[in-house]
CSV table of C-alpha atoms in Angstrom, one decimal:
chain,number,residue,atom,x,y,z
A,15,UNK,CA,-6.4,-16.3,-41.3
A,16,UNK,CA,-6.9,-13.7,-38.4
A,17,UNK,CA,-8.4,-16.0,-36.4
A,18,UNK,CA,-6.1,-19.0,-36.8
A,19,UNK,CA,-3.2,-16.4,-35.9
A,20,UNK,CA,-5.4,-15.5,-32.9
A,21,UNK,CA,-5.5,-18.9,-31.4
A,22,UNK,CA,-2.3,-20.3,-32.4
A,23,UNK,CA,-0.5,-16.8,-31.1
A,24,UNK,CA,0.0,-17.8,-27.1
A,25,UNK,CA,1.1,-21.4,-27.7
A,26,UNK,CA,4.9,-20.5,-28.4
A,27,UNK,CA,5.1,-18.4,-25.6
A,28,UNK,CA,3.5,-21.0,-23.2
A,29,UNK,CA,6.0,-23.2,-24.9
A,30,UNK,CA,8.5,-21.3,-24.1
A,31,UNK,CA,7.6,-21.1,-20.3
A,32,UNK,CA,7.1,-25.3,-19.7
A,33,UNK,CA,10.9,-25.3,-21.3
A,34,UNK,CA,12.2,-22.9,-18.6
A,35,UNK,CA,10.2,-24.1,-16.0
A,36,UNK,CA,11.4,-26.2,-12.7
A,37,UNK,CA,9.6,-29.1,-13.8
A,38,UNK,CA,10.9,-29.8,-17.4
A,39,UNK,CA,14.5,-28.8,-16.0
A,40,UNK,CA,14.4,-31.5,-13.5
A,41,UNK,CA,12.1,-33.7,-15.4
A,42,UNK,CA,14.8,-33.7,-18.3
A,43,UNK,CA,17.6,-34.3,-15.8
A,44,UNK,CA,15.8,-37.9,-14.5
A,45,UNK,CA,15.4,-38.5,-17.8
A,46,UNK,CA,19.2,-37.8,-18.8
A,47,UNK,CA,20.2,-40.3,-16.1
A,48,UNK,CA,17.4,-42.5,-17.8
A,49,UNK,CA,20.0,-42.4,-20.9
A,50,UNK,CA,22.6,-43.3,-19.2
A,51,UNK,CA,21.4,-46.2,-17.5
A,52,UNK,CA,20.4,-47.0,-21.4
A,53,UNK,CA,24.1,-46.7,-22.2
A,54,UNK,CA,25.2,-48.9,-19.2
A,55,UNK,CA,22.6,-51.4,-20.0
A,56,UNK,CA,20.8,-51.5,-16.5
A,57,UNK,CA,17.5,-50.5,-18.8
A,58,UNK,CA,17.3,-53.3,-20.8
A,59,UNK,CA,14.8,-53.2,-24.0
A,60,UNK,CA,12.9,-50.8,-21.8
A,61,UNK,CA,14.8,-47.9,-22.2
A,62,UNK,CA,12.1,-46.1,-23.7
A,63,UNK,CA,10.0,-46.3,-20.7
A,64,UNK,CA,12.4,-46.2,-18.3
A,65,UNK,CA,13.6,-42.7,-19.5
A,66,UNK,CA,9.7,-41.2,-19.7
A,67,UNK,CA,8.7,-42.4,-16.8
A,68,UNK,CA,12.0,-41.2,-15.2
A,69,UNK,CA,11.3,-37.7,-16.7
A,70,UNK,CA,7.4,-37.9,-15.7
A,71,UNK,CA,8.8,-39.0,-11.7
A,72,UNK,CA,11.6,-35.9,-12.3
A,73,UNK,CA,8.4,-33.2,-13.4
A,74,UNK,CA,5.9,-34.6,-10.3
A,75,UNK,CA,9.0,-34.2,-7.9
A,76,UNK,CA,9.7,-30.2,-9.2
A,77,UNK,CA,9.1,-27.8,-6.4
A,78,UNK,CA,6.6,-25.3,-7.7
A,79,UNK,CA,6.8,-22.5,-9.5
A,80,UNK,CA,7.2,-19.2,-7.2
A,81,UNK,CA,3.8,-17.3,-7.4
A,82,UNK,CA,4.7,-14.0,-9.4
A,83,UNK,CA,4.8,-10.9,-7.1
A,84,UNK,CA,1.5,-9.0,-7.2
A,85,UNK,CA,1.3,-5.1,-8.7
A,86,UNK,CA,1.2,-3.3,-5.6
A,87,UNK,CA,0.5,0.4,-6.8
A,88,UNK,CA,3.3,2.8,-6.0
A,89,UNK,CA,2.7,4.8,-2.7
A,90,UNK,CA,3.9,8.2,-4.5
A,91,UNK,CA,1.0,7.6,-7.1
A,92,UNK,CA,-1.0,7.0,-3.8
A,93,UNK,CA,-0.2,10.6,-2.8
A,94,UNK,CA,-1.1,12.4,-6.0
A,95,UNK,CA,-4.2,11.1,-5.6
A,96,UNK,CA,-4.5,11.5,-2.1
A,97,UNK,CA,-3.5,15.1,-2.2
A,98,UNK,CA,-6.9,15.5,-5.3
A,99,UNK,CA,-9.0,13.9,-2.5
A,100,UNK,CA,-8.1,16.1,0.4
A,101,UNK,CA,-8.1,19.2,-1.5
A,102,UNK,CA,-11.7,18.5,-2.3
A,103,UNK,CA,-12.3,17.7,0.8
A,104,UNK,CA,-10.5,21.0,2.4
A,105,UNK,CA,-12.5,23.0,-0.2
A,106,UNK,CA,-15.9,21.3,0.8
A,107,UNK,CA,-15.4,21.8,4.7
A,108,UNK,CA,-13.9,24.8,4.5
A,109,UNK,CA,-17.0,27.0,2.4
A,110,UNK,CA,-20.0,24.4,3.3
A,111,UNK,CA,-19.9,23.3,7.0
A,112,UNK,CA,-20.5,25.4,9.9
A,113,UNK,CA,-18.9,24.0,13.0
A,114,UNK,CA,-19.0,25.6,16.3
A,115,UNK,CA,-15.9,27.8,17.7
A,116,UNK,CA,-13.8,24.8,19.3
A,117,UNK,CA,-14.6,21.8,17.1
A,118,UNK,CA,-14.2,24.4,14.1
A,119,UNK,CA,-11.1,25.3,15.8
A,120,UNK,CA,-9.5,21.9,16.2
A,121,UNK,CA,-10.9,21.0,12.4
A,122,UNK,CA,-8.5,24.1,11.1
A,123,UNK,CA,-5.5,22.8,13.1
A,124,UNK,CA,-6.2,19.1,11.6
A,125,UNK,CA,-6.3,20.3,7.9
A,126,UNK,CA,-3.7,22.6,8.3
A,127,UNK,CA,-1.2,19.4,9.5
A,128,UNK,CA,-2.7,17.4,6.8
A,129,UNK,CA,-2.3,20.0,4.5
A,130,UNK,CA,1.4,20.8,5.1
A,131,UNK,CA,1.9,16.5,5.3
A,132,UNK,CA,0.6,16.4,1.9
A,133,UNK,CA,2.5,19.4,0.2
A,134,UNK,CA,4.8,18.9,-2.4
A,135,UNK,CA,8.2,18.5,-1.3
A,136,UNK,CA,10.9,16.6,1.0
A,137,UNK,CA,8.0,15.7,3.7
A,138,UNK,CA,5.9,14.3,0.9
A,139,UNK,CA,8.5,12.5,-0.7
A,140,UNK,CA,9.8,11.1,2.6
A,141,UNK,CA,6.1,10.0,3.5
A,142,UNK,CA,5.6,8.6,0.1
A,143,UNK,CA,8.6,5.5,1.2
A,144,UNK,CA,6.5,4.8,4.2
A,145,UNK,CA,3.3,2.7,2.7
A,146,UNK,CA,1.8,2.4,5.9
A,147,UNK,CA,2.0,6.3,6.4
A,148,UNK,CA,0.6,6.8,3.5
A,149,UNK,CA,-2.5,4.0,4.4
A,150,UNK,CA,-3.4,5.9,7.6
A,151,UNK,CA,-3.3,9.4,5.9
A,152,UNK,CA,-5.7,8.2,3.2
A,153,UNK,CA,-7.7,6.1,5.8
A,154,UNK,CA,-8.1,9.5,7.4
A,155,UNK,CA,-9.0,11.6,5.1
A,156,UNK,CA,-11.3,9.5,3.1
A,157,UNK,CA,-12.7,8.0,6.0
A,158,UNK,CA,-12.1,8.8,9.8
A,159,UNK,CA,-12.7,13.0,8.8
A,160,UNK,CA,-15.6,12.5,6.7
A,161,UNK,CA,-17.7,10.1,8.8
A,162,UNK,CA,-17.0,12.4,12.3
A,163,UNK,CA,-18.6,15.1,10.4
A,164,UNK,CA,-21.6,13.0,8.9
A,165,UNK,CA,-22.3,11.4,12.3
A,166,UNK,CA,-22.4,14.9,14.2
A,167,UNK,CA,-24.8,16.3,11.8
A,168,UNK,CA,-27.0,13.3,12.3
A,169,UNK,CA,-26.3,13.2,15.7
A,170,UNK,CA,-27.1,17.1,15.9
A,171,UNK,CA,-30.4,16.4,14.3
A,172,UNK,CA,-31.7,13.9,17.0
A,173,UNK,CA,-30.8,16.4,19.8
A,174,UNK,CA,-33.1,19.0,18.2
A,175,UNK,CA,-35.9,15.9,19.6
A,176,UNK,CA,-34.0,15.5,22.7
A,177,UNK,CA,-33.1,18.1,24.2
A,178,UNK,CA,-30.6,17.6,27.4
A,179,UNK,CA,-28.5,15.1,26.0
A,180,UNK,CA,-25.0,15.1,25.7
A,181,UNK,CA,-23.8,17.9,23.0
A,182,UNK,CA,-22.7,16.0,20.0
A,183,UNK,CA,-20.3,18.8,19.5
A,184,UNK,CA,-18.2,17.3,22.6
A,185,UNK,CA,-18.0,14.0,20.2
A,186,UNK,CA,-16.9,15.6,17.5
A,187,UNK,CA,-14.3,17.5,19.5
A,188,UNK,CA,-12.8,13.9,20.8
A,189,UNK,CA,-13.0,13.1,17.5
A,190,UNK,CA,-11.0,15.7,16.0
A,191,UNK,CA,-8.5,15.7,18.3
A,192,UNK,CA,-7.5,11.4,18.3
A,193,UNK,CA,-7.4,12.5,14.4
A,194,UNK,CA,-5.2,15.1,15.2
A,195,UNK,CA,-3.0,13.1,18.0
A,196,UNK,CA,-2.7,10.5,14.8
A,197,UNK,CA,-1.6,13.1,12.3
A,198,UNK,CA,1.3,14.2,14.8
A,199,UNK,CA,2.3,11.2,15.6
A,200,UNK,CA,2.7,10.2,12.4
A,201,UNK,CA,5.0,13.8,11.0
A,202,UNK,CA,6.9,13.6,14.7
A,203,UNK,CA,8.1,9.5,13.0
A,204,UNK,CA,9.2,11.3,9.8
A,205,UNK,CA,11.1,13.9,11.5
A,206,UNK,CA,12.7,11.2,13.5
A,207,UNK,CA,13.3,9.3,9.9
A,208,UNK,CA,14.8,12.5,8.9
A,209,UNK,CA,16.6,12.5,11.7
A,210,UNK,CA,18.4,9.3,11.7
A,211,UNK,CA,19.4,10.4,7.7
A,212,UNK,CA,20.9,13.3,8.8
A,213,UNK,CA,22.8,11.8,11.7
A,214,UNK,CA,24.1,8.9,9.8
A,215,UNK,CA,25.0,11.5,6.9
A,216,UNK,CA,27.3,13.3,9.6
A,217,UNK,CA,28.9,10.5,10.8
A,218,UNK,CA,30.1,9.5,7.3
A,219,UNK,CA,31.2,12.5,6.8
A,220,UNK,CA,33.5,12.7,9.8
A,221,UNK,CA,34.7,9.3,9.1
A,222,UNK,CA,35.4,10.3,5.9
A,223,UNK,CA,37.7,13.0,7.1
A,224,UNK,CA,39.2,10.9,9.7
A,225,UNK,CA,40.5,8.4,7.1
């Protein structure tokens, strides 16, 4: 019994879907003016197959069903999980990797903007509306930060086997910095989003008093 209730269970709602969709709608209109041309006369003793066929014409010419919209996750879910990466990350940097003075330097500045980017509040909230914010802060953190760090240590370990090359310290410097040049860019746009929201909040608010 379970099992005929299993494969019998989708059928209504599938059903249901054909009846609603574009094609039996316009396939049952053809075939409504199949009837009438029954009624008229003009289909003879053919009715029958005037009307299917008139319906079957009616269901080929439906435009298509629209594709359904896909489940694009929600950016502030994005964030939460985000901020869990980074703050591993933070922790990991901070108490296992030794830097030099100015690379170390310029890695404090860059977690400290991520950091206050990704803390709770107005700021998050306000980048959490901006997906494609939100897509170069977690293309940052999980990928631009992490990979500068692995390739200076790497890079670091050749030098010990030749020795006069360029300091790979100097790369990771660059490095650190286009991150950083990024990260402001990207909190100067929201303060100009913030901006705009407060200057449109003032005008209606004078024009409110004017009228």
């Amino acid at each position: 019994m379970a099992t005929s209730r299993g494969t019998s269970g989708p059928r209504p709602n599938r059903a249901l879907a054909y009846l609603e969709s574009k094609k039996n709608l316009t396939g049952s209109a053809c075939g409504i003016l199949g009837v009438a041309l029954t009624f008229t006369g003009t289909a003879g003793t053919y009715w029958p197959l005037v009307v299917a066929g008139l319906y079957g014409a009616g269901a080929l010419l439906a435009p298509p069903e629209p594709l359904p919209l896909p489940d694009l996750p929600d950016p502030s879910e994005q964030l939460g999980t985000l901020r869990e990466d980074f703050t591993k990350l933070r922790d990991y940097l901070t108490s296992s990797v030794d830097l030099p003075p100015a690379a170390g330097g310029k890695l404090t500045e860059l977690l400290s903007l991520y950091e206050a980017l990704l803390d709770p509040g107005w700021v998050a909230d306000l980048l959490a509306t901006d997906p494609d914010s939100v897509h170069t802060l977690s293309r940052a953190v999980r990928q631009d930060l992490p990979e500068c760090l692995d390739a200076y240590h790497r890079t670091r370990w050749w030098t010990r086997l030749n020795p006069g090359t360029e300091p790979p310290e100097r790369h990771l410097e660059r490095q650190l910095a286009a991150l950083f040049t990024e990260a402001d860019t990207l909190a100067a746009a929201l303060r100009a989003t913030e901006s705009r929201r407060q200057q449109t909040h003032t005008t209606y608010l004078e024009d409110r008093g004017r009228s």
